[in-house]
mmCIF file of C-alpha atoms in Angstrom:
data_model
loop_
_atom_site.group_PDB
_atom_site.id
_atom_site.type_symbol
_atom_site.label_atom_id
_atom_site.label_comp_id
_atom_site.label_asym_id
_atom_site.label_seq_id
_atom_site.Cartn_x
_atom_site.Cartn_y
_atom_site.Cartn_z
ATOM 1 C CA MET A 275 -1.764 7.666 2.962
ATOM 2 C CA ASN A 276 -4.803 7.341 0.734
ATOM 3 C CA LYS A 277 -5.703 4.175 -1.143
ATOM 4 C CA SER A 278 -3.971 4.956 -4.433
ATOM 5 C CA VAL A 279 -0.829 6.154 -2.654
ATOM 6 C CA LYS A 280 -0.755 2.972 -0.581
ATOM 7 C CA ARG A 281 -1.323 0.821 -3.663
ATOM 8 C CA GLU A 282 1.544 2.534 -5.467
ATOM 9 C CA ALA A 283 3.789 2.151 -2.406
ATOM 10 C CA ILE A 284 3.053 -1.569 -2.311
ATOM 11 C CA LEU A 285 3.754 -1.940 -6.048
ATOM 12 C CA LYS A 286 6.995 0.026 -5.837
ATOM 13 C CA VAL A 287 8.325 -1.947 -2.875
ATOM 14 C CA ALA A 288 7.180 -5.257 -4.361
ATOM 15 C CA GLU A 289 8.851 -4.560 -7.687
ATOM 16 C CA ARG A 290 12.126 -3.633 -6.027
ATOM 17 C CA LEU A 291 12.096 -6.677 -3.762
ATOM 18 C CA PHE A 292 11.017 -9.089 -6.500
ATOM 19 C CA TYR A 293 13.743 -7.721 -8.742
ATOM 20 C CA GLU A 294 16.444 -7.877 -6.065
ATOM 21 C CA HIS A 295 15.483 -11.250 -4.538
ATOM 22 C CA GLY A 296 13.245 -13.025 -7.036
ATOM 23 C CA PHE A 297 9.551 -13.754 -6.835
ATOM 24 C CA LYS A 298 9.988 -16.810 -4.639
ATOM 25 C CA GLY A 299 12.513 -15.102 -2.348
ATOM 26 C CA VAL A 300 10.122 -12.435 -1.095
ATOM 27 C CA GLY A 301 7.149 -12.937 1.182
ATOM 28 C CA LEU A 302 4.161 -10.681 1.636
ATOM 29 C CA LYS A 303 5.200 -9.893 5.215
ATOM 30 C CA GLN A 304 8.396 -8.285 3.939
ATOM 31 C CA ILE A 305 6.468 -6.224 1.387
ATOM 32 C CA ILE A 306 3.944 -5.141 4.020
ATOM 33 C CA SER A 307 6.721 -4.135 6.382
ATOM 34 C CA GLU A 308 8.790 -2.193 3.847
ATOM 35 C CA ALA A 309 5.749 -0.514 2.273
ATOM 36 C CA ASN A 310 4.617 0.422 5.801
ATOM 37 C CA VAL A 311 1.032 -0.719 5.237
ATOM 38 C CA ALA A 312 -1.348 -2.934 7.159
ATOM 39 C CA THR A 313 -1.863 -6.522 6.090
ATOM 40 C CA MET A 314 -5.484 -5.809 5.200
ATOM 41 C CA THR A 315 -4.396 -2.856 3.057
ATOM 42 C CA LEU A 316 -2.289 -5.158 0.915
ATOM 43 C CA TYR A 317 -5.100 -7.723 0.627
ATOM 44 C CA ASN A 318 -7.644 -4.996 -0.193
ATOM 45 C CA HIS A 319 -5.537 -4.064 -3.213
ATOM 46 C CA PHE A 320 -4.122 -7.489 -4.096
ATOM 47 C CA PRO A 321 -6.052 -10.592 -3.039
ATOM 48 C CA SER A 322 -2.957 -12.798 -3.430
ATOM 49 C CA LYS A 323 0.762 -12.665 -4.038
ATOM 50 C CA GLU A 324 0.109 -13.816 -7.604
ATOM 51 C CA ASN A 325 -2.202 -10.832 -8.188
ATOM 52 C CA LEU A 326 0.549 -8.552 -6.872
ATOM 53 C CA VAL A 327 3.126 -10.168 -9.178
ATOM 54 C CA GLU A 328 0.763 -9.705 -12.139
ATOM 55 C CA GLU A 329 0.305 -6.016 -11.374
ATOM 56 C CA VAL A 330 4.040 -5.476 -10.875
ATOM 57 C CA LEU A 331 4.749 -7.051 -14.282
ATOM 58 C CA LYS A 332 2.000 -5.040 -15.996
ATOM 59 C CA GLN A 333 3.248 -1.791 -14.491
ATOM 60 C CA ARG A 334 6.857 -2.567 -15.392
ATOM 61 C CA GLU A 335 5.828 -3.400 -18.956
ATOM 62 C CA GLU A 336 3.950 -0.102 -19.270
ATOM 63 C CA ARG A 337 7.052 1.767 -18.152
ATOM 64 C CA TYR A 338 9.258 -0.169 -20.582
ATOM 65 C CA TRP A 339 7.035 0.636 -23.575
ATOM 66 C CA ALA A 340 6.710 4.272 -22.574
ATOM 67 C CA TYR A 341 10.491 4.438 -22.271
ATOM 68 C CA LEU A 342 11.100 2.755 -25.622
ATOM 69 C CA ASP A 343 8.478 4.856 -27.388
ATOM 70 C CA SER A 344 9.985 8.058 -26.018
ATOM 71 C CA HIS A 345 13.408 7.181 -27.465
ATOM 72 C CA VAL A 346 12.551 5.602 -30.815
ATOM 73 C CA GLU A 347 11.730 7.936 -33.659
ATOM 74 C CA MET A 348 9.842 5.796 -36.147
ATOM 75 C CA ASP A 349 10.735 8.112 -39.027
ATOM 76 C CA SER A 350 14.459 8.168 -38.327
ATOM 77 C CA ASP A 351 16.948 6.545 -40.687
ATOM 78 C CA SER A 352 17.435 3.679 -38.279
ATOM 79 C CA PRO A 353 14.754 3.211 -35.651
ATOM 80 C CA PHE A 354 16.307 -0.207 -35.043
ATOM 81 C CA VAL A 355 19.537 1.280 -33.702
ATOM 82 C CA LEU A 356 17.498 3.717 -31.611
ATOM 83 C CA ALA A 357 15.522 0.770 -30.186
ATOM 84 C CA VAL A 358 18.761 -1.030 -29.288
ATOM 85 C CA GLU A 359 20.147 2.127 -27.678
ATOM 86 C CA ALA A 360 16.931 2.703 -25.721
ATOM 87 C CA HIS A 361 16.835 -0.921 -24.582
ATOM 88 C CA GLY A 362 20.439 -0.582 -23.426
ATOM 89 C CA HIS A 363 19.657 2.570 -21.449
ATOM 90 C CA TRP A 364 16.681 0.782 -19.878
ATOM 91 C CA LEU A 365 18.963 -2.069 -18.878
ATOM 92 C CA LYS A 366 21.432 0.317 -17.273
ATOM 93 C CA GLU A 367 18.761 2.219 -15.385
ATOM 94 C CA GLN A 368 16.113 -0.433 -14.669
ATOM 95 C CA SER A 369 17.294 -3.954 -15.434
ATOM 96 C CA TYR A 370 20.971 -4.245 -14.510
ATOM 97 C CA LYS A 371 20.482 -7.625 -12.774
ATOM 98 C CA GLY A 372 18.660 -9.364 -15.593
ATOM 99 C CA ASP A 373 15.159 -9.521 -16.959
ATOM 100 C CA MET A 374 12.191 -9.622 -14.593
ATOM 101 C CA PHE A 375 9.963 -11.098 -17.325
ATOM 102 C CA LEU A 376 12.292 -14.042 -17.936
ATOM 103 C CA ARG A 377 12.438 -14.598 -14.177
ATOM 104 C CA ALA A 378 8.666 -14.677 -14.086
ATOM 105 C CA ILE A 379 8.580 -17.245 -16.896
ATOM 106 C CA GLU A 380 11.130 -19.372 -15.036
ATOM 107 C CA ASP A 381 9.499 -19.055 -11.621
ATOM 108 C CA TYR A 382 5.910 -19.552 -12.747
ATOM 109 C CA ALA A 383 6.249 -21.870 -15.760
ATOM 110 C CA GLY A 384 3.413 -24.344 -15.621
ATOM 111 C CA THR A 385 2.200 -23.129 -12.220
ATOM 112 C CA ASN A 386 0.507 -19.805 -12.950
ATOM 113 C CA ASN A 387 -0.628 -19.237 -16.492
ATOM 114 C CA ASP A 388 -1.679 -15.616 -15.903
ATOM 115 C CA ILE A 389 1.779 -14.560 -14.756
ATOM 116 C CA GLU A 390 3.489 -16.665 -17.380
ATOM 117 C CA ASN A 391 1.187 -15.228 -20.075
ATOM 118 C CA ILE A 392 1.967 -11.651 -19.058
ATOM 119 C CA ALA A 393 5.702 -12.355 -19.227
ATOM 120 C CA ARG A 394 5.552 -14.273 -22.496
ATOM 121 C CA GLY A 395 3.223 -11.634 -23.906
ATOM 122 C CA HIS A 396 5.844 -8.981 -23.197
ATOM 123 C CA LYS A 397 8.404 -10.911 -25.224
ATOM 124 C CA LEU A 398 5.939 -11.449 -28.074
ATOM 125 C CA LYS A 399 5.044 -7.744 -28.051
ATOM 126 C CA LEU A 400 8.750 -6.902 -28.462
ATOM 127 C CA LEU A 401 8.967 -9.179 -31.492
ATOM 128 C CA LYS A 402 5.833 -7.625 -33.016
ATOM 129 C CA TYR A 403 7.098 -4.107 -32.276
ATOM 130 C CA LEU A 404 10.317 -4.784 -34.189
ATOM 131 C CA GLN A 405 8.403 -6.413 -37.017
ATOM 132 C CA LYS A 406 6.221 -3.312 -37.265
ATOM 133 C CA LEU A 407 9.355 -1.143 -37.434
ATOM 134 C CA ALA A 408 10.692 -3.326 -40.249
ATOM 135 C CA GLN A 409 7.412 -3.076 -42.152
ATOM 136 C CA LYS A 410 7.320 0.688 -41.733
ATOM 137 C CA LYS A 411 10.878 0.979 -43.067
ATOM 138 C CA GLY A 412 9.996 -1.230 -46.045
ATOM 139 C CA LYS A 413 12.412 -3.999 -45.134
ATOM 140 C CA ASP A 414 12.100 -7.287 -46.992
ATOM 141 C CA ASN A 415 11.368 -10.263 -44.784
ATOM 142 C CA GLU A 416 10.436 -8.153 -41.774
ATOM 143 C CA GLN A 417 9.794 -11.272 -39.662
ATOM 144 C CA HIS A 418 13.375 -12.413 -40.172
ATOM 145 C CA LEU A 419 14.815 -9.027 -39.189
ATOM 146 C CA ALA A 420 12.471 -8.787 -36.195
ATOM 147 C CA ASN A 421 13.595 -12.229 -34.983
ATOM 148 C CA GLN A 422 17.234 -11.234 -35.324
ATOM 149 C CA LEU A 423 16.757 -7.941 -33.493
ATOM 150 C CA THR A 424 14.713 -9.610 -30.724
ATOM 151 C CA LEU A 425 17.496 -12.139 -30.244
ATOM 152 C CA LEU A 426 19.949 -9.256 -30.147
ATOM 153 C CA LEU A 427 17.989 -7.422 -27.441
ATOM 154 C CA GLU A 428 17.516 -10.592 -25.397
ATOM 155 C CA GLY A 429 21.230 -11.329 -25.715
ATOM 156 C CA THR A 430 22.023 -7.791 -24.625
ATOM 157 C CA THR A 431 19.852 -8.302 -21.561
ATOM 158 C CA SER A 432 21.656 -11.538 -20.695
ATOM 159 C CA MET A 433 25.116 -10.113 -21.261
ATOM 160 C CA THR A 434 24.358 -7.169 -18.984
ATOM 161 C CA THR A 435 24.828 -9.432 -15.976
ATOM 162 C CA LEU A 436 28.263 -10.475 -17.266
ATOM 163 C CA ILE A 437 29.826 -7.381 -18.820
ATOM 164 C CA GLY A 438 27.538 -4.548 -17.784
ATOM 165 C CA ALA A 439 24.834 -2.658 -19.632
ATOM 166 C CA GLU A 440 27.139 -0.127 -21.282
ATOM 167 C CA LYS A 441 29.452 -2.673 -22.878
ATOM 168 C CA ALA A 442 26.606 -5.025 -23.842
ATOM 169 C CA THR A 443 24.771 -2.106 -25.452
ATOM 170 C CA GLU A 444 27.890 -0.961 -27.284
ATOM 171 C CA TYR A 445 28.288 -4.407 -28.881
ATOM 172 C CA SER A 446 24.572 -4.603 -29.646
ATOM 173 C CA ILE A 447 24.519 -1.263 -31.412
ATOM 174 C CA SER A 448 27.371 -2.398 -33.614
ATOM 175 C CA ILE A 449 25.579 -5.632 -34.445
ATOM 176 C CA ALA A 450 22.277 -3.785 -35.105
ATOM 177 C CA ARG A 451 24.023 -1.465 -37.564
ATOM 178 C CA THR A 452 25.451 -4.474 -39.389
ATOM 179 C CA LEU A 453 22.056 -6.232 -39.473
ATOM 180 C CA VAL A 454 20.280 -3.185 -40.816
ATOM 181 C CA LYS A 455 23.009 -2.499 -43.353
ATOM 182 C CA HIS A 456 22.749 -6.029 -44.790
ATOM 183 C CA THR A 457 18.973 -6.037 -44.918
ATOM 184 C CA SER A 458 17.220 -4.557 -47.923
#
């Protein structure tokens, strides 16, 4: 394996393990073993577990935004409903056990500002993304609508662990349609 292939293998294994078992529930030895790399290989790419967590979160965020952008047509009649649908599909395919960014905020609150900032930044970026959609569609009080839709998406994420991604998304789409309908 060359360096970039090994780095990607480490990131892929780390993301899966962190998602399945939490950040605190996984040690570097387990990642090294499952990625089938030498200890020094991991440390050459990631000087610490925290650096690895940061890179996993950054990579996951890039994939989320690429996914959302590929499903949301800004010029459609309701990009908001498309965003809710895309978020729901992401949950079903990538986030069926809850939100990795919220876990990072919980696990690293007050102990690692870089990790916490990446996770909080992701949530803020979602809010700003929805606000930008509202502005583009000429909605009055775009901040208000963006807050409501962000709460809706975060609620959808939480409900996925209780009722499943499909059902949570179905309810969210219905709510999004109502929100958009009642917003000028």
